[in-house]
Coordinates of C-alpha atoms and ligand atoms in Angstrom, one line a residue:
X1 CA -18.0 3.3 12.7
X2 CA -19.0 6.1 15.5
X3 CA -22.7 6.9 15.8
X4 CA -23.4 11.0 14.9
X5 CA -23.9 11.4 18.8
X6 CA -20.3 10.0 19.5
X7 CA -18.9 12.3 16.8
X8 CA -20.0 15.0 17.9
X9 CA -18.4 14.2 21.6
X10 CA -15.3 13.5 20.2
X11 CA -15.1 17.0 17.9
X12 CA -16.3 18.5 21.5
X13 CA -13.3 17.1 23.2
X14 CA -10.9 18.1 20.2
X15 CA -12.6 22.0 20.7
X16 CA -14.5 22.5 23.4
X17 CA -18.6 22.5 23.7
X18 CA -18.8 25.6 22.1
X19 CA -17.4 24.9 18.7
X20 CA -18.7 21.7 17.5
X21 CA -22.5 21.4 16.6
X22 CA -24.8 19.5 14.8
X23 CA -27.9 21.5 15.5
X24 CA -29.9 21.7 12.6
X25 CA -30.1 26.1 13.3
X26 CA -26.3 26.3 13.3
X27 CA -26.1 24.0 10.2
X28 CA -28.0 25.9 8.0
X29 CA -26.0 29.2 7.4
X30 CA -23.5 26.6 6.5
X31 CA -25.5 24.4 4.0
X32 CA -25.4 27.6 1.5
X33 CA -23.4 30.5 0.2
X34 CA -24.6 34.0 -1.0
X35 CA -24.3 32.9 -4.8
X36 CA -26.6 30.6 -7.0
X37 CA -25.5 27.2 -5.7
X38 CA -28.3 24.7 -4.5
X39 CA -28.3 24.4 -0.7
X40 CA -26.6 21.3 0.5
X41 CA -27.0 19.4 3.5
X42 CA -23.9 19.5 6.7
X43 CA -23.6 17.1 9.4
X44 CA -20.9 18.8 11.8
X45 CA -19.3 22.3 12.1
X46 CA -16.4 22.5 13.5
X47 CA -14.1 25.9 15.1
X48 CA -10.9 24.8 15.9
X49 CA -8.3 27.3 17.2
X50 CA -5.2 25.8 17.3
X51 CA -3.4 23.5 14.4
X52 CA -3.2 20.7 16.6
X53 CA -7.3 20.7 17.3
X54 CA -6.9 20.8 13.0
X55 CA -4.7 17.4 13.3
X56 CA -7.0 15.8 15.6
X57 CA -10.0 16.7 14.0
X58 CA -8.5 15.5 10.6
X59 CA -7.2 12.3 12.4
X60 CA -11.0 11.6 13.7
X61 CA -12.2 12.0 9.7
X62 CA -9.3 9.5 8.6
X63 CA -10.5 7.1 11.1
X64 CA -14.0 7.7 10.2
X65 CA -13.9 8.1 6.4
X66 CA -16.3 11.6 7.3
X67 CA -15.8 14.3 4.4
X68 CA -14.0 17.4 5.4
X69 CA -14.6 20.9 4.2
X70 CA -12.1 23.9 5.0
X71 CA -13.9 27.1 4.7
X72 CA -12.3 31.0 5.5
X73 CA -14.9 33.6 4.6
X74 CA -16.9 31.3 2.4
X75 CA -17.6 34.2 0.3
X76 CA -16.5 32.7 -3.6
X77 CA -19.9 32.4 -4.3
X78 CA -19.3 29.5 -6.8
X79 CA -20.3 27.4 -3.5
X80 CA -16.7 25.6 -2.6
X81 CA -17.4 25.6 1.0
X82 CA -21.0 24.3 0.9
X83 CA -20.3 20.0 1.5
X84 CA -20.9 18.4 -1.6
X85 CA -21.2 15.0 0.3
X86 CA -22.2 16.1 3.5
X87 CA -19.9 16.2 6.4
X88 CA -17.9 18.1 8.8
X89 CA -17.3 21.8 8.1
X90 CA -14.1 23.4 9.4
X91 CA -14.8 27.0 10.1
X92 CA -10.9 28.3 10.4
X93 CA -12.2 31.9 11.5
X94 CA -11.5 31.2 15.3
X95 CA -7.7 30.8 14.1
X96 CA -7.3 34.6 13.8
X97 CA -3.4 35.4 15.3
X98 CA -1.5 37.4 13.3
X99 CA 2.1 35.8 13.9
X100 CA 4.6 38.1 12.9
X101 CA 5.2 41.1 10.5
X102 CA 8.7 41.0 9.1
X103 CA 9.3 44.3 7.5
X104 CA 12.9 44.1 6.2
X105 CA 11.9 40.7 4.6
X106 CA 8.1 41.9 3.7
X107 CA 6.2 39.1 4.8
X108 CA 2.9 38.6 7.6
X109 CA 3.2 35.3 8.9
X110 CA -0.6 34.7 10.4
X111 CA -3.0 31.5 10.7
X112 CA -5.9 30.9 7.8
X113 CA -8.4 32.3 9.8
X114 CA -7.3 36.3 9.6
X115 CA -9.6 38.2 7.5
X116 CA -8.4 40.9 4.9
X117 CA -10.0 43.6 6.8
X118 CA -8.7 42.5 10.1
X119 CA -4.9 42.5 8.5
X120 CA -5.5 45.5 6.7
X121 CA -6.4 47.4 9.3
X122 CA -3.6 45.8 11.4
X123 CA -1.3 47.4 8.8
X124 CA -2.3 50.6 9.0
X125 CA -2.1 51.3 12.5
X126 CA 1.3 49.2 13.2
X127 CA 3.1 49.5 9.8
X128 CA 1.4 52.4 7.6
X129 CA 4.2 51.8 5.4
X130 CA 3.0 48.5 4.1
X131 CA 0.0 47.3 2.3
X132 CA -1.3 43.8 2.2
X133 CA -2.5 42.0 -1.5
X134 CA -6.0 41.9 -0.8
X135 CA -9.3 41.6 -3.0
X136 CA -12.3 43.6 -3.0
X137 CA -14.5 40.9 -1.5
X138 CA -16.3 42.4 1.8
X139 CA -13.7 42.5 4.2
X140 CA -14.6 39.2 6.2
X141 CA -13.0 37.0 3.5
X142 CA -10.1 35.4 4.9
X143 CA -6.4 36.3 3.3
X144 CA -6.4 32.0 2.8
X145 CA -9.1 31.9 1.2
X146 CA -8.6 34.1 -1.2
X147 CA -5.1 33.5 -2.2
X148 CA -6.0 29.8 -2.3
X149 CA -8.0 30.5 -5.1
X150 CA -5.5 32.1 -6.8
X151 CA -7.0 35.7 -5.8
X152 CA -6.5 39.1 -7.1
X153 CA -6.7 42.7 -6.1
X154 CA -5.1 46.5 -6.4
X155 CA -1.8 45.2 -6.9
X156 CA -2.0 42.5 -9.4
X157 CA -1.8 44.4 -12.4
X158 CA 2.0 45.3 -11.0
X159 CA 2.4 42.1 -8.7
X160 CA 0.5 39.4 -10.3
X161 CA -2.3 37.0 -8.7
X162 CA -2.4 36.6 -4.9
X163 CA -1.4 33.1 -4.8
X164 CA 1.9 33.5 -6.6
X165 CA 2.5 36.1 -3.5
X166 CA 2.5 32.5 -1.0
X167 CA 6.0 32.6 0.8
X168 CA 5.0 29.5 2.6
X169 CA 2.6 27.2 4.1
X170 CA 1.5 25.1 6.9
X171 CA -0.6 22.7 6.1
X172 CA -2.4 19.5 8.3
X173 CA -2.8 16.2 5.8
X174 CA -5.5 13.8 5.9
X175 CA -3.3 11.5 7.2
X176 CA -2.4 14.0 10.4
X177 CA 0.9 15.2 9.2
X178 CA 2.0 18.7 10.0
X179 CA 3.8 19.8 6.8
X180 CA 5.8 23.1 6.3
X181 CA 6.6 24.3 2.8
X182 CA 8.2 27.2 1.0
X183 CA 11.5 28.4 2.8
X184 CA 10.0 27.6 6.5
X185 CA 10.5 24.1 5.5
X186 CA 14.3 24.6 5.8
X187 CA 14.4 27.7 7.6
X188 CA 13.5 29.8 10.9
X189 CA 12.1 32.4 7.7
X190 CA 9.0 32.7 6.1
X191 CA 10.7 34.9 3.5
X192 CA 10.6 32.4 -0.1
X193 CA 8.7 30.1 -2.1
X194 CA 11.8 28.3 -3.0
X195 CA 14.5 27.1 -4.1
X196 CA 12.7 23.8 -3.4
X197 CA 10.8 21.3 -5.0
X198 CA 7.5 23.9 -5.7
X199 CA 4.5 21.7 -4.0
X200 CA 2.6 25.0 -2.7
X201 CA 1.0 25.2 -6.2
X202 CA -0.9 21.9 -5.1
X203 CA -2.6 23.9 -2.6
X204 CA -3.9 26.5 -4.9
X205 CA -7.0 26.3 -6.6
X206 CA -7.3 22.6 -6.2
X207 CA -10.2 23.8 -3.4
X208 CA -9.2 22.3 -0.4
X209 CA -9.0 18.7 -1.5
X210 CA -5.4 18.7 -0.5
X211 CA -5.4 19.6 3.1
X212 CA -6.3 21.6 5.5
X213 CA -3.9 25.0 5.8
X214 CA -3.4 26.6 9.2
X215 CA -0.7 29.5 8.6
X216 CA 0.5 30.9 5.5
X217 CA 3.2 33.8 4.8
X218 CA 2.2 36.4 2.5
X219 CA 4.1 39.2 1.1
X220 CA 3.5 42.4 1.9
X221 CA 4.1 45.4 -0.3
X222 CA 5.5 49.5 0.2
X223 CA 3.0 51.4 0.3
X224 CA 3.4 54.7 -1.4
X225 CA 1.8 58.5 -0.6
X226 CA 0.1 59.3 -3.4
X227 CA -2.6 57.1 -5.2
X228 CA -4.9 58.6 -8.1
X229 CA -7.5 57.0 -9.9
X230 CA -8.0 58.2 -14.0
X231 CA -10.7 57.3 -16.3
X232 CA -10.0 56.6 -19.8
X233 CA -13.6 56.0 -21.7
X234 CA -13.9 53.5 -24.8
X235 CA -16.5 53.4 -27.2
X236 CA -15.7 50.3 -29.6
X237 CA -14.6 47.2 -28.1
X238 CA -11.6 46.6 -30.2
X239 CA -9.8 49.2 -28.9
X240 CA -9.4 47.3 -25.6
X241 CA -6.2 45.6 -26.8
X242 CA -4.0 48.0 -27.6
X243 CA -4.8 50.8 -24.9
X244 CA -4.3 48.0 -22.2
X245 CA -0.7 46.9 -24.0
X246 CA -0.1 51.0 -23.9
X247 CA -1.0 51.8 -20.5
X248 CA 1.0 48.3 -18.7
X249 CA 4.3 48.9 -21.0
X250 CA 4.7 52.5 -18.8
X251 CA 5.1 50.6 -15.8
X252 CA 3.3 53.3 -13.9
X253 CA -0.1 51.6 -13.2
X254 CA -0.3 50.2 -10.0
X255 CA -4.0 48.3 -10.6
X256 CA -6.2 48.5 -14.2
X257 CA -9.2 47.5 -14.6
X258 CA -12.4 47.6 -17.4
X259 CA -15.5 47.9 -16.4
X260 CA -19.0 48.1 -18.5
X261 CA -22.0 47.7 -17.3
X262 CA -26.0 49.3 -18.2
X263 CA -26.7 50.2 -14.9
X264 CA -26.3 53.3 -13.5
X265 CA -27.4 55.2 -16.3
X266 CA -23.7 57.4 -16.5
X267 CA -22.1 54.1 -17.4
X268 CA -24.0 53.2 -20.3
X269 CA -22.6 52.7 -23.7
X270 CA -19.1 52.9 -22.8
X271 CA -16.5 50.4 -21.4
X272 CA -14.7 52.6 -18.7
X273 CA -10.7 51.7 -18.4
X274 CA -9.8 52.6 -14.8
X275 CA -5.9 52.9 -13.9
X276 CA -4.0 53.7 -10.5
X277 CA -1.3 55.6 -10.5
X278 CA 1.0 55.9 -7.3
X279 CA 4.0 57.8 -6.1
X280 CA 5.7 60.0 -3.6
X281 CA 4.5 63.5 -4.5
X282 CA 1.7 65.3 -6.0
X283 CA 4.1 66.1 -8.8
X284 CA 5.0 63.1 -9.6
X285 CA 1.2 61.8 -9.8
X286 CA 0.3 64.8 -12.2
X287 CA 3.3 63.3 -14.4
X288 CA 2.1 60.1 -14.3
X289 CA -1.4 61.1 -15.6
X290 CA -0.4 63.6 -18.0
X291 CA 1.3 60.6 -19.5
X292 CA -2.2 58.5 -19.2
X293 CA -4.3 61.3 -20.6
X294 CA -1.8 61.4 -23.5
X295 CA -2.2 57.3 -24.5
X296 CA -6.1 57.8 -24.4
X297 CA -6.2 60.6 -26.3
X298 CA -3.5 58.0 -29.0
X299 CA -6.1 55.3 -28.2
X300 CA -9.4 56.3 -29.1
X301 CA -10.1 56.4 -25.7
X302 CA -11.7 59.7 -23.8
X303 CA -9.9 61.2 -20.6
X304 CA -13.3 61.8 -17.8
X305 CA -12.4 64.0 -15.3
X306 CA -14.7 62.2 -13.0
X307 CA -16.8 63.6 -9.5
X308 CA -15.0 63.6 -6.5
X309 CA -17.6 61.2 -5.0
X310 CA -17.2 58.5 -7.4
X311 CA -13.0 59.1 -7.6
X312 CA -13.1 58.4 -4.2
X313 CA -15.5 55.4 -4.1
X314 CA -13.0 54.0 -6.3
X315 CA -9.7 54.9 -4.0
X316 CA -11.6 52.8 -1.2
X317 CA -9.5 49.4 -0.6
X318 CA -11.4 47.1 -1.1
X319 CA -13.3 49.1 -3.7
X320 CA -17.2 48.3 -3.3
X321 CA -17.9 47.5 -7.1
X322 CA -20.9 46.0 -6.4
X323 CA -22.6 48.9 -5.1
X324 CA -22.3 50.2 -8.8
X325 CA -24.4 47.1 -10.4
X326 CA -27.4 46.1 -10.4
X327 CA -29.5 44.9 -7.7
X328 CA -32.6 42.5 -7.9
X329 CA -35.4 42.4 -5.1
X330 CA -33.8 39.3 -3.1
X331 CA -30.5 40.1 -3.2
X332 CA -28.8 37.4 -5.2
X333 CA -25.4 38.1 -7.4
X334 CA -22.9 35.4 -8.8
X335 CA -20.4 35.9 -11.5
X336 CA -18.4 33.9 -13.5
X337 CA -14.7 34.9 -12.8
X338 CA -12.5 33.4 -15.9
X339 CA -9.0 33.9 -17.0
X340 CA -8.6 35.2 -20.4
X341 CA -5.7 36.2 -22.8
X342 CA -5.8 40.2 -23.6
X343 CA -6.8 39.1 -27.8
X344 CA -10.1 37.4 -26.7
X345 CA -11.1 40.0 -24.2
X346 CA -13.4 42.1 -27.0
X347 CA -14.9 39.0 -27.9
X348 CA -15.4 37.8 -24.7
X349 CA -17.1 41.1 -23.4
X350 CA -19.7 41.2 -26.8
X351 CA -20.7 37.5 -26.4
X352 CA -20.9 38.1 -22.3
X353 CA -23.8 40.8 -23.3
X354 CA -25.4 38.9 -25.1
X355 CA -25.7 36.5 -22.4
X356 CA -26.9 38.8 -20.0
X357 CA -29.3 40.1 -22.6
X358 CA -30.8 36.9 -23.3
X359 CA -31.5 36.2 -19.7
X360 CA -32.5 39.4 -19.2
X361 CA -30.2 40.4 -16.9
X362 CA -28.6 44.0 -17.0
X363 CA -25.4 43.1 -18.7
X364 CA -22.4 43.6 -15.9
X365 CA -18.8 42.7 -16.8
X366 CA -16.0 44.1 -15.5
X367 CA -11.7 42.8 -16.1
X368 CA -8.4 43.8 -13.5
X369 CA -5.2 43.1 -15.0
X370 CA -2.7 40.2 -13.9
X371 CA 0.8 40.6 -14.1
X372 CA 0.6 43.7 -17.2
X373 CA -1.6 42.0 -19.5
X374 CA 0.2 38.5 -19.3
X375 CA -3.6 37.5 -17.9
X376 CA -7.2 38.9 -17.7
X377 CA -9.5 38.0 -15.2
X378 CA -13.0 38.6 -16.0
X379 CA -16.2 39.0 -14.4
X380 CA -20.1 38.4 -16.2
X381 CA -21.8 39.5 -13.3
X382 CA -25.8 37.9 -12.7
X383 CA -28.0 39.2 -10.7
X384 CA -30.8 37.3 -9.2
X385 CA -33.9 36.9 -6.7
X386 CA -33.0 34.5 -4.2
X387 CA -36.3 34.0 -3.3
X388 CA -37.7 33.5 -6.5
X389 CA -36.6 29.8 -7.8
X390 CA -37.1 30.6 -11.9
X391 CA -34.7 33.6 -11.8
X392 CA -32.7 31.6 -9.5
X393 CA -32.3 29.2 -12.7
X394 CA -32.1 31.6 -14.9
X395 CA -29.5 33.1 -13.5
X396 CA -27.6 29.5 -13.3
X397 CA -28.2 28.8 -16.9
X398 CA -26.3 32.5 -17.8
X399 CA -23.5 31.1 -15.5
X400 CA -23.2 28.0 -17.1
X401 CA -23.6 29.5 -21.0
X402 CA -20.8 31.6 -19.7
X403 CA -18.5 29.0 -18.3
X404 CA -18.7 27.5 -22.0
X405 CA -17.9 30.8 -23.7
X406 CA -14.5 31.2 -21.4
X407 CA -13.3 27.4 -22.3
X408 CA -14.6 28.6 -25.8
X409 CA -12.3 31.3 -26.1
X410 CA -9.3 29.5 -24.6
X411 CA -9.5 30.8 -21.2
X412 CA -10.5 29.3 -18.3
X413 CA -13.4 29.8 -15.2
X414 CA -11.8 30.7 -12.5
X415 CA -13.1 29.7 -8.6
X416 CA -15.4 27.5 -10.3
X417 CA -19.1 25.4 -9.3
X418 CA -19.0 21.9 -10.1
X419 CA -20.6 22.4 -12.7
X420 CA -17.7 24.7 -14.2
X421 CA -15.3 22.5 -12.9
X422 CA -16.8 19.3 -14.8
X423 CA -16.4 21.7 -18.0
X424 CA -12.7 22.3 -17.4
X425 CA -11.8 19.1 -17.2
X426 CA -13.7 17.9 -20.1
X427 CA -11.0 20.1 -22.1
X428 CA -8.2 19.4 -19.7
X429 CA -5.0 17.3 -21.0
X430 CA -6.1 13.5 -19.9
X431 CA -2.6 13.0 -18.7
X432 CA -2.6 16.3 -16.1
X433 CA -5.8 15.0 -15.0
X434 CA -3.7 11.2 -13.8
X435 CA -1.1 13.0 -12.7
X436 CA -3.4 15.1 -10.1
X437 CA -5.7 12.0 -9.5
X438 CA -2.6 9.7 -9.0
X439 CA -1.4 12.9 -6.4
X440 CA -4.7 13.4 -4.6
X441 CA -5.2 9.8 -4.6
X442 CA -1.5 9.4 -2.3
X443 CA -2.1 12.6 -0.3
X444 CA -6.0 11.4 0.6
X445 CA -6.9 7.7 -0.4
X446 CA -10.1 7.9 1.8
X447 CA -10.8 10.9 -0.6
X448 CA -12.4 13.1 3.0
X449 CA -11.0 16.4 1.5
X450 CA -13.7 18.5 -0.2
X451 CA -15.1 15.6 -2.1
X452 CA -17.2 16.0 -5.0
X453 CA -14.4 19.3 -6.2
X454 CA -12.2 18.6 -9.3
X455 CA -13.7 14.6 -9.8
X456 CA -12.0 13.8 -12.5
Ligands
FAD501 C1 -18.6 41.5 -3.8 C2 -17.5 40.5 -4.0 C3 -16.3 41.0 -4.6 C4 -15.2 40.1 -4.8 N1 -14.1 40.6 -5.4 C5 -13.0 39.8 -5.5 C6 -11.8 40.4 -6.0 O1 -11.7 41.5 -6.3 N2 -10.7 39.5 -6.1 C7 -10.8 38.2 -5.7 O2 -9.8 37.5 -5.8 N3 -12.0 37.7 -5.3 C8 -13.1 38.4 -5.2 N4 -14.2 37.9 -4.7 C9 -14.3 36.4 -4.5 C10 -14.1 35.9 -3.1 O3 -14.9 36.5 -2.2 C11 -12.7 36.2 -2.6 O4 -11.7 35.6 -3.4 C12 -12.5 35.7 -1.1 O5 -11.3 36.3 -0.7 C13 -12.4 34.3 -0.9 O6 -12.0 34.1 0.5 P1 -12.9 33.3 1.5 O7 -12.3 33.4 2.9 O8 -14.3 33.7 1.5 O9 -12.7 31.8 1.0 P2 -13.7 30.6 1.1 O10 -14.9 30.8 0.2 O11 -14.0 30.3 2.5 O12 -12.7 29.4 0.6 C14 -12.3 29.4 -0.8 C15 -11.7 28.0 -1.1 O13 -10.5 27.8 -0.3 C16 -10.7 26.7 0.5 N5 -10.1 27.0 1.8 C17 -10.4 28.1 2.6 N6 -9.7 28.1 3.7 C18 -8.9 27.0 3.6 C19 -7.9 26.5 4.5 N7 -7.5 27.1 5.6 N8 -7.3 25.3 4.1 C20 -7.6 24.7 2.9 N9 -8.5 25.2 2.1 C21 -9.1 26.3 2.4 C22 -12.2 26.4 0.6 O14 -12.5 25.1 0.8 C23 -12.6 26.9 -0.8 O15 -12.5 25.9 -1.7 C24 -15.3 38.8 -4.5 C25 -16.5 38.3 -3.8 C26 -17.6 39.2 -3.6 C27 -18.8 38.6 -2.9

């Protein structure tokens, strides 16, 4: 067993002085997140910048049995990044290249470390025909990250959620293998997920307990002239259903989401239903909402003709949602994501207030669309004083009640704390739990990937 002192020479040697540390003031940003998780202690961070520093660095935590923690942006919130065991954490931001942009094929090939922002605006200076799937986290979250975690953004609703857009992967194994899958395991292209034996899905939401990735392909999508945002209005939550099913079975909405929420003022008492329509002329735009207007007016729903200033708030990618909530002195904001079906969604949106209420929080919930309305993702938003430790709580016990509502509806939290992630697979089929145990368990026997996550 290596003394701390010798590991940290050795990650020196893998990166060079200035990206491996142990200093207690370079630990800290990394022993927390901005949501509602406890801190938790770090022994290493690490910045490698090529994939074979990734290999050596996971050789050294084989060897060693030392936990490992990937981390992109580190901006989930549900605190995935922050060691759960203690550790080394791999900061990928230093692996920023982007690779290659095929644009017959519609694909970036970059390495895990390229932010959304930074391949956005790659994009639109070098290819301002195409657009990238990205969320509307801030703009430093990494493209990995955030299709890792099954992800989702303007063009889900049309496209579906970010990780089913994965053309392929390289990934670095505990064990120090360099493993290609999707079609760059057969071919010179980063073009398809298949038609192989599937095993990027192992990758996906299991929070970096699988390996380490150091370049994905993602596809890339046309981007059209025209975009237009139109506000439907709702005033009884059981409409919901039916003008969702109306608006997807168009086929003209590029991205649809619900929102409701107490504060601003403007917003209250309604649940706003905000579509995107797209296309090639101005004409063909005023078609498209003419058509909208017409299925709120048949849905009980109210067509606002809505302030340039906000409209365009809302055309921003990534849209800055949060500067529409609410804000507590301290800063804090967590929310449960969870995957619903369309029937439960009124439900889940009149029980979510009266979560919020009961903590006294200003009730903030908001849905986007996944594939038409084949899946809902929703988010309870809780806002919080960071440095005030009994709204801190409070606004952990909201989180939890709400994790319990989701599972209670038949959905399921999405990007979740351990806490949520204990919940899940409480309900979860026993034998899907030993058949991902029995696969972690061959992958990682020392079990140094992300510890603590999905412990069956
Ligand atoms: C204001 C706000 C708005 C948001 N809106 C959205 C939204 O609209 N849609 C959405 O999808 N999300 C949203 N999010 C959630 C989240 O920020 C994003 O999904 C974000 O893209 C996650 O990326 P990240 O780089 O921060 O990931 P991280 O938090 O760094 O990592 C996420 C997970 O992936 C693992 N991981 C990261 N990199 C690697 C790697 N190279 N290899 C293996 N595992 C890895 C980590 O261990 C962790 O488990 C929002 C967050 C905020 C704060």
């Amino acid at each position: 067993m290596l003394k701390k002192d010798e590991i940290l020479r050795n990650l020196e040697e893998i990166v060079g002085k200035d990206f491996a540390s142990n200093k207690l003031e370079d630990l800290f940003i990394y022993s927390q997140d901005p949501g509602a998780s406890e801190p938790r202690p770090v022994d290493f961070i690490v910045m490698p910048k090529t994939t074979e520093e990734v290999q050596e660095i996971m050789k050294l935590a084989n060897k060693e049995t030392i936990p490992l923690v990937p981390m992109g942006g580190g901006l989930t919130l549900s605190g995935l990044i922050i060691p759960v065991k203690g550790g080394i954490v791999v900061d990928m931001k230093r692996m920023d290249k982007i690779i290659e942009i095929n644009e017959l094929s519609q694909y970036a090939l970059i390495e895990a470390g390229v932010t959304t922002g930074q391949l956005l605006f790659y994009l639109n200076e070098n290819y301002p025909k195409l657009q990238p799937p990205i969320p509307d986290a801030p703009p430093s979250a990494t493209i990995a990250g955030n299709v890792l975690i099954h992800g989702s953004g303007y063009l889900s609703q049309k496209y579906g959620d970010h990780g089913a857009m994965i053309n392929g992967l390289e990934v670095v194994l505990p064990n120090g293998d360099i493993c290609k899958l999707g079609s760059c395991a057969v071919s010179k292209y980063w073009f398809a997920r298949g038609p192989i034996p599937d095993l990027i899905g192992l990758f996906i939401s299991s929070f970096g307990t699988m390996g380490i990735i150091t370049k994905l392909s993602i596809q890339l999508f046309n981007k059209t002239r025209f975009r237009e945002v139109v506000f439907g209005l709702l005033k009884d939550l059981k409409d919901i259903p039916n003008v969702l099913l109306r608006l997807t079975e168009t086929g003209l909405a590029e991205d649809i989401l619900l929102g409701m929420q107490d504060k601003p003022d403007w917003m209250k008492g309604y649940i706003f239903v905000i579509a995107y329509v797209t296309g090639e002329s101005q004409e063909e735009i005023d078609s498209h909402i003419k058509v909208f207007k017409r299925i709120y007016r048949k849905s009980k729903a109210r067509y606002m003709k809505t302030p340039e200033r906000i409209k365009n708030a809302y055309l921003e990618k990534p849209i800055f949602a949060a500067a529409a909530a609410d804000y507590r002195k301290g800063g804090g904001f967590e929310y449960v994501g969870a995957n619903m079906p369309l029937e439960q969604i009124p439900e889940a949106y009149r029980r979510g207030v009266e979560i919020a209420k009961k903590y006294g929080i200003v009730p903030t919930l908001g849905s986007r669309l996944i594939g038409g309305t084949h899946n809902i993702v929703m988010f309870f938003s809780y806002s919080f004083n960071r440095a005030d430790p009994k709204d801190l709580e409070n606004a952990r016990n909201a989180l939890h009640e709400t994790n319990k509502l989701a599972l209670e509806l038949g959905g399921i939290p999405w990007k979740a704390e351990l806490v949520g992630q204990q919940l899940i697979l409480e309900k979860m089929d026993p034998n899907y739990k030993k058949l991902f145990n029995a696969i972690r368990s061959t992958i990682d026997p020392k079990g140094i990937m992300n510890p603590g996550n999905w412990e069956v």
